[in-house]
CSV table of C-alpha atoms and ligand atoms in Angstrom, one decimal:
chain,number,residue,atom,x,y,z
A,1,MET,CA,-0.2,-0.1,-0.1
A,2,GLY,CA,1.3,3.1,-1.2
A,3,GLN,CA,1.4,6.6,0.9
A,4,PHE,CA,-2.3,7.5,0.3
A,5,ILE,CA,-5.2,4.9,-0.9
A,6,THR,CA,-5.9,4.8,-4.4
A,7,LEU,CA,-9.4,4.2,-6.1
A,8,ALA,CA,-7.7,0.8,-7.2
A,9,GLU,CA,-7.6,-0.2,-3.9
A,10,ILE,CA,-10.9,1.1,-2.7
A,11,ASP,CA,-12.2,-0.9,-5.6
A,12,ALA,CA,-10.3,-3.9,-4.5
A,13,THR,CA,-12.4,-4.0,-1.4
A,14,VAL,CA,-16.1,-3.3,-3.0
A,15,GLN,CA,-15.4,-6.2,-5.1
A,16,ALA,CA,-14.8,-7.7,-2.3
A,17,VAL,CA,-18.3,-6.4,-0.2
A,18,ARG,CA,-20.2,-6.9,-3.7
A,19,GLU,CA,-19.2,-10.7,-3.8
A,20,ARG,CA,-20.5,-11.3,-0.3
A,21,ILE,CA,-23.8,-9.4,-0.8
A,22,ALA,CA,-26.9,-9.3,-2.9
A,23,SER,CA,-28.7,-5.9,-2.1
A,24,HIS,CA,-28.0,-2.5,-3.1
A,25,PRO,CA,-28.0,-0.8,0.1
A,26,LYS,CA,-28.8,3.0,-0.4
A,27,ILE,CA,-28.1,3.4,3.7
A,28,GLY,CA,-25.0,3.8,5.5
A,29,ILE,CA,-25.0,3.5,9.5
A,30,ILE,CA,-21.6,3.7,11.3
A,31,LEU,CA,-22.0,2.5,15.1
A,32,GLY,CA,-19.7,4.0,17.7
A,33,SER,CA,-18.4,2.9,21.2
A,34,GLY,CA,-20.9,1.0,23.0
A,35,LEU,CA,-23.8,1.5,20.4
A,36,GLY,CA,-23.1,-1.9,18.3
A,37,PRO,CA,-26.0,-3.6,19.4
A,38,LEU,CA,-28.3,-1.3,17.2
A,39,ALA,CA,-26.7,-4.1,14.6
A,40,ASP,CA,-28.9,-6.6,16.4
A,41,THR,CA,-32.0,-5.0,15.1
A,42,VAL,CA,-31.0,-5.5,11.6
A,43,GLN,CA,-33.1,-8.2,9.8
A,44,ASN,CA,-31.6,-11.0,7.2
A,45,PRO,CA,-28.4,-9.8,8.0
A,46,THR,CA,-25.1,-10.9,6.2
A,47,ILE,CA,-22.4,-10.5,8.7
A,48,ILE,CA,-18.8,-9.9,6.8
A,49,PRO,CA,-16.0,-9.6,9.5
A,50,TYR,CA,-13.8,-6.4,8.8
A,51,ASP,CA,-10.6,-9.0,8.6
A,52,GLU,CA,-12.3,-10.8,5.8
A,53,LEU,CA,-11.8,-7.7,3.4
A,54,PRO,CA,-8.8,-6.9,2.2
A,55,ASN,CA,-7.8,-3.0,3.0
A,56,TRP,CA,-10.2,-2.5,5.7
A,57,PRO,CA,-9.1,-0.8,8.8
A,58,ILE,CA,-9.8,-3.2,11.8
A,59,SER,CA,-11.2,-2.5,15.0
A,60,THR,CA,-8.6,-2.9,18.2
A,61,VAL,CA,-11.0,-1.1,20.5
A,62,ILE,CA,-13.2,-2.8,23.4
A,63,GLY,CA,-16.6,-2.1,22.5
A,64,HIS,CA,-16.7,-2.4,18.3
A,65,SER,CA,-16.7,-5.9,17.0
A,66,GLY,CA,-15.7,-5.0,13.8
A,67,ARG,CA,-18.3,-6.3,11.7
A,68,LEU,CA,-20.4,-5.3,8.3
A,69,VAL,CA,-23.8,-6.4,8.9
A,70,VAL,CA,-25.8,-5.7,5.6
A,71,GLY,CA,-29.7,-6.2,5.9
A,72,GLU,CA,-32.8,-4.7,6.3
A,73,LEU,CA,-34.1,-1.9,9.1
A,74,GLU,CA,-38.0,-0.7,8.7
A,75,GLY,CA,-37.9,-2.2,5.2
A,76,GLN,CA,-34.9,-0.4,4.3
A,77,ASP,CA,-31.6,-2.4,2.8
A,78,VAL,CA,-29.1,-1.0,5.3
A,79,PHE,CA,-25.0,-1.6,5.4
A,80,VAL,CA,-24.2,-1.3,9.0
A,81,MET,CA,-20.6,-0.8,10.6
A,82,GLN,CA,-20.7,-2.3,13.8
A,83,GLY,CA,-17.7,-0.6,15.3
A,84,ARG,CA,-15.1,1.7,13.7
A,85,THR,CA,-11.7,2.6,13.7
A,86,HIS,CA,-9.8,5.7,15.2
A,87,TYR,CA,-6.9,7.7,14.5
A,88,TYR,CA,-5.4,7.2,17.7
A,89,GLU,CA,-5.1,3.3,16.5
A,90,GLY,CA,-2.5,4.2,14.4
A,91,TYR,CA,-4.3,4.3,11.0
A,92,GLY,CA,-3.4,7.1,8.5
A,93,MET,CA,-6.5,9.0,7.9
A,94,ASP,CA,-7.3,7.7,4.5
A,95,ARG,CA,-7.5,4.1,6.1
A,96,VAL,CA,-9.9,5.3,8.9
A,97,THR,CA,-12.5,7.1,6.0
A,98,LEU,CA,-11.8,4.0,3.5
A,99,PRO,CA,-15.2,2.7,4.6
A,100,ILE,CA,-17.0,5.8,3.5
A,101,ARG,CA,-15.2,5.6,0.2
A,102,VAL,CA,-16.3,1.9,-0.2
A,103,MET,CA,-19.8,3.0,0.6
A,104,GLN,CA,-19.8,5.6,-1.9
A,105,ARG,CA,-18.3,3.4,-4.5
A,106,LEU,CA,-21.2,0.7,-4.0
A,107,GLY,CA,-24.0,3.4,-4.3
A,108,ILE,CA,-24.9,4.1,-0.9
A,109,GLU,CA,-25.9,7.9,-0.7
A,110,VAL,CA,-27.3,9.0,3.1
A,111,LEU,CA,-24.6,8.4,6.3
A,112,ILE,CA,-25.9,7.9,9.3
A,113,VAL,CA,-22.7,8.6,11.7
A,114,THR,CA,-23.1,8.1,15.6
A,115,ASN,CA,-20.9,8.3,18.8
A,116,ALA,CA,-19.9,8.1,22.1
A,117,ALA,CA,-19.0,12.0,23.2
A,118,GLY,CA,-18.2,13.9,26.3
A,119,ALA,CA,-20.6,16.4,27.6
A,120,VAL,CA,-18.8,20.1,27.5
A,121,ARG,CA,-22.5,21.3,27.8
A,122,PRO,CA,-23.1,20.9,31.5
A,123,ASP,CA,-27.0,20.5,31.1
A,124,PHE,CA,-26.2,17.1,28.7
A,125,GLU,CA,-26.9,14.0,30.5
A,126,PRO,CA,-25.0,11.1,30.3
A,127,GLY,CA,-27.6,8.5,28.4
A,128,ASP,CA,-28.7,11.7,26.2
A,129,LEU,CA,-28.7,11.9,22.4
A,130,MET,CA,-27.4,15.3,20.8
A,131,LEU,CA,-27.9,15.6,16.8
A,132,LEU,CA,-25.0,17.1,15.6
A,133,THR,CA,-26.1,20.7,14.0
A,134,ASP,CA,-22.2,20.9,13.1
A,135,HIS,CA,-19.0,20.1,14.0
A,136,ILE,CA,-15.3,21.4,14.6
A,137,ASN,CA,-12.6,20.1,12.4
A,138,LEU,CA,-9.9,20.7,14.7
A,139,LEU,CA,-7.5,17.6,13.8
A,140,GLY,CA,-8.1,18.9,9.9
A,141,MET,CA,-7.2,22.9,10.5
A,142,ALA,CA,-4.0,21.3,12.3
A,143,GLY,CA,-3.3,19.1,9.0
A,144,ALA,CA,-5.0,16.0,9.5
A,145,ASN,CA,-7.4,16.1,6.8
A,146,PRO,CA,-8.6,12.6,5.4
A,147,LEU,CA,-8.6,14.4,2.1
A,148,ARG,CA,-5.2,15.0,2.0
A,149,GLY,CA,-3.3,14.0,-0.7
A,150,PRO,CA,-4.1,13.7,-4.3
A,151,ASN,CA,-7.8,14.2,-4.5
A,152,LEU,CA,-9.8,11.5,-6.1
A,153,GLU,CA,-11.8,13.2,-8.8
A,154,GLU,CA,-14.2,10.4,-8.9
A,155,PHE,CA,-15.3,11.2,-5.6
A,156,GLY,CA,-15.7,15.1,-5.4
A,157,PRO,CA,-13.6,18.4,-5.6
A,158,ARG,CA,-10.0,19.2,-4.8
A,159,PHE,CA,-11.5,22.2,-2.6
A,160,PRO,CA,-15.0,20.5,-1.3
A,161,ASP,CA,-17.6,22.9,0.3
A,162,MET,CA,-18.3,22.7,4.1
A,163,SER,CA,-21.1,25.0,4.6
A,164,ARG,CA,-24.0,22.5,5.5
A,165,VAL,CA,-22.5,19.4,6.6
A,166,TYR,CA,-25.1,17.9,8.2
A,167,ASP,CA,-28.5,17.5,6.3
A,168,ALA,CA,-31.4,20.1,7.5
A,169,GLU,CA,-33.6,17.7,6.1
A,170,LEU,CA,-32.7,14.3,8.0
A,171,ILE,CA,-31.9,17.0,11.1
A,172,ALA,CA,-36.1,17.6,10.9
A,173,LEU,CA,-36.6,13.6,10.4
A,174,ALA,CA,-34.7,13.0,13.6
A,175,HIS,CA,-36.5,15.6,15.7
A,176,LYS,CA,-39.9,14.6,14.0
A,177,SER,CA,-38.9,11.0,15.0
A,178,ALA,CA,-37.3,11.8,18.7
A,179,GLN,CA,-40.8,13.9,19.7
A,180,ALA,CA,-42.7,11.0,18.4
A,181,ALA,CA,-40.9,8.3,20.6
A,182,GLY,CA,-40.7,10.8,23.5
A,183,ILE,CA,-37.1,10.8,23.5
A,184,LYS,CA,-35.2,14.1,24.4
A,185,LEU,CA,-33.0,15.0,21.5
A,186,HIS,CA,-30.2,17.9,22.4
A,187,GLN,CA,-28.6,19.4,19.4
A,188,GLY,CA,-25.2,21.3,19.0
A,189,ILE,CA,-21.6,20.9,17.7
A,190,TYR,CA,-19.1,17.8,18.0
A,191,ILE,CA,-15.6,18.1,18.3
A,192,CYS,CA,-13.2,15.5,17.0
A,193,LEU,CA,-9.9,15.0,19.0
A,194,ALA,CA,-7.1,12.5,18.6
A,195,GLY,CA,-7.4,11.1,21.9
A,196,PRO,CA,-6.7,8.5,23.2
A,197,SER,CA,-6.3,10.3,26.3
A,198,PHE,CA,-9.3,11.9,27.5
A,199,GLU,CA,-9.4,15.7,28.0
A,200,THR,CA,-7.6,17.6,30.9
A,201,PRO,CA,-9.5,20.4,32.7
A,202,ALA,CA,-8.0,23.1,30.8
A,203,ASP,CA,-8.6,21.1,27.0
A,204,LEU,CA,-12.4,21.2,27.9
A,205,ARG,CA,-12.6,24.9,29.5
A,206,PHE,CA,-10.8,25.4,26.2
A,207,LEU,CA,-13.3,23.7,23.9
A,208,GLN,CA,-16.2,25.4,25.8
A,209,ALA,CA,-14.5,28.6,25.3
A,210,ILE,CA,-14.4,27.9,21.1
A,211,GLY,CA,-18.3,26.7,21.3
A,212,VAL,CA,-18.0,23.1,21.5
A,213,ASP,CA,-21.1,21.4,22.9
A,214,ALA,CA,-19.7,17.2,22.6
A,215,VAL,CA,-16.2,16.0,22.3
A,216,GLY,CA,-15.2,12.6,21.0
A,217,MET,CA,-12.6,10.8,19.0
A,218,SER,CA,-13.9,10.2,15.9
A,219,THR,CA,-17.2,11.1,13.2
A,220,VAL,CA,-15.1,14.1,11.8
A,221,PRO,CA,-13.1,12.6,9.3
A,222,GLU,CA,-15.8,9.7,8.1
A,223,VAL,CA,-18.1,12.7,7.6
A,224,THR,CA,-15.5,15.2,5.7
A,225,VAL,CA,-15.3,11.9,2.9
A,226,ALA,CA,-18.6,11.6,3.0
A,227,ARG,CA,-19.1,15.0,2.0
A,228,HIS,CA,-16.7,15.1,-0.2
A,229,GLY,CA,-17.9,12.4,-2.5
A,230,GLY,CA,-21.8,14.2,-2.0
A,231,MET,CA,-23.4,12.2,0.6
A,232,ARG,CA,-26.0,13.5,2.7
A,233,VAL,CA,-25.1,12.9,6.5
A,234,LEU,CA,-27.0,12.7,10.0
A,235,GLY,CA,-25.2,12.7,12.9
A,236,VAL,CA,-25.8,11.4,16.7
A,237,SER,CA,-23.8,11.5,19.9
A,238,GLY,CA,-24.7,9.3,22.5
A,239,ILE,CA,-23.2,11.2,25.6
A,240,SER,CA,-21.4,9.1,27.7
A,241,ASN,CA,-19.9,11.2,30.4
A,242,LYS,CA,-19.7,14.4,31.7
A,243,ALA,CA,-17.0,16.7,31.1
A,244,ASN,CA,-14.2,17.0,33.6
A,245,LEU,CA,-14.4,20.8,33.8
A,246,ASP,CA,-13.1,21.5,37.0
A,247,GLY,CA,-10.9,18.3,38.0
A,248,SER,CA,-13.4,16.7,40.4
A,249,THR,CA,-14.2,13.0,38.4
A,250,ILE,CA,-12.5,11.2,36.2
A,251,THR,CA,-13.6,9.7,32.9
A,252,THR,CA,-13.0,5.9,31.8
A,253,HIS,CA,-13.9,3.8,28.8
A,254,GLU,CA,-15.8,1.8,31.0
A,255,GLU,CA,-18.5,4.5,31.7
A,256,VAL,CA,-18.3,5.2,28.1
A,257,LEU,CA,-19.6,1.8,27.4
A,258,ALA,CA,-22.0,1.2,30.1
A,259,ALA,CA,-23.7,4.5,29.2
A,260,GLY,CA,-24.0,2.8,25.7
A,261,GLN,CA,-26.2,0.3,27.1
A,262,VAL,CA,-28.7,2.8,28.3
A,263,MET,CA,-28.2,5.0,25.1
A,264,VAL,CA,-28.8,1.8,22.9
A,265,PRO,CA,-32.4,1.4,23.1
A,266,LYS,CA,-33.4,5.2,22.3
A,267,LEU,CA,-31.1,5.3,19.3
A,268,VAL,CA,-32.7,2.5,18.3
A,269,ASN,CA,-36.1,4.0,18.6
A,270,LEU,CA,-34.6,7.4,17.2
A,271,LEU,CA,-33.3,5.8,13.9
A,272,HIS,CA,-36.0,3.3,13.4
A,273,GLY,CA,-38.1,6.5,13.0
A,274,VAL,CA,-35.8,7.9,10.7
A,275,LEU,CA,-35.5,4.7,8.5
A,276,GLN,CA,-39.6,4.8,8.3
A,277,ALA,CA,-39.4,8.3,7.1
A,278,LEU,CA,-36.8,8.0,4.3
B,1,HPA,N1,-13.7,13.0,25.2
B,1,HPA,C1,-13.4,12.1,24.4
B,1,HPA,N2,-14.2,11.2,23.6
B,1,HPA,C2,-15.0,10.7,24.2
B,1,HPA,C3,-15.6,11.1,25.8
B,1,HPA,C4,-14.6,12.4,26.1
B,1,HPA,O1,-15.5,12.9,27.6
B,1,HPA,N3,-16.4,10.4,25.7
B,1,HPA,C5,-16.5,9.3,25.3
B,1,HPA,N4,-15.9,9.7,23.7
């Protein structure tokens, strides 16, 4: 593999997926830390472990199963990633986002991306859900943009617009679905940091000062590539912990996974509502 992933490498992965699935899903879903059980609600699933696909980045983190679950949800063909990889695992940004390129070549048009996040907003509680209305691409600003390297013209332009990343119609559908299911749904700004260390109290006060509502270690790279390729995107954070703004508590991965269990049923209801309406 060269310095950056090429179209030929992407298409080798696409070919391997096509050999295993007969459907042509238009909807891709990425399940974040502790949110994997949503994949168990997929009907007639074809399951493909990531290590059976060439070039696919392998999840190394507990709480990320590392398999594709392709089947139906609410009558829609879906392509679900049960687990993802993160920049902190050591992959380049182009490898972290290869699954998005594969989805695009498979004809997927809508990306629903979920993550576990820490609440920077003091009024968010563990177990709450937050829709992303925008994000801060801090890693990208610092040079780690997944679109760095030769532009893949087949997908999109060298300088893609990022003024409307999260699709207004999908946001409206999600609010409608949440209301119908009686689920409290916040909305706000997400930031992706590299991790894997959690934030210091000073980091968190910085994030608060620049307008962040929730902080995590994923999503922004995938969404940047999704928008480059013209996908419509819905982003949902599951709030797994309060930010430790004053240094009085600690944050653990176990806490993140435990909150996932509370959020899964809500997320299932929310997304099923969105899929019904799509
Ligand atoms: N910080 C960063 N990433 C996270 C957090 C957090 O507090 N919680 C879950 N993912």
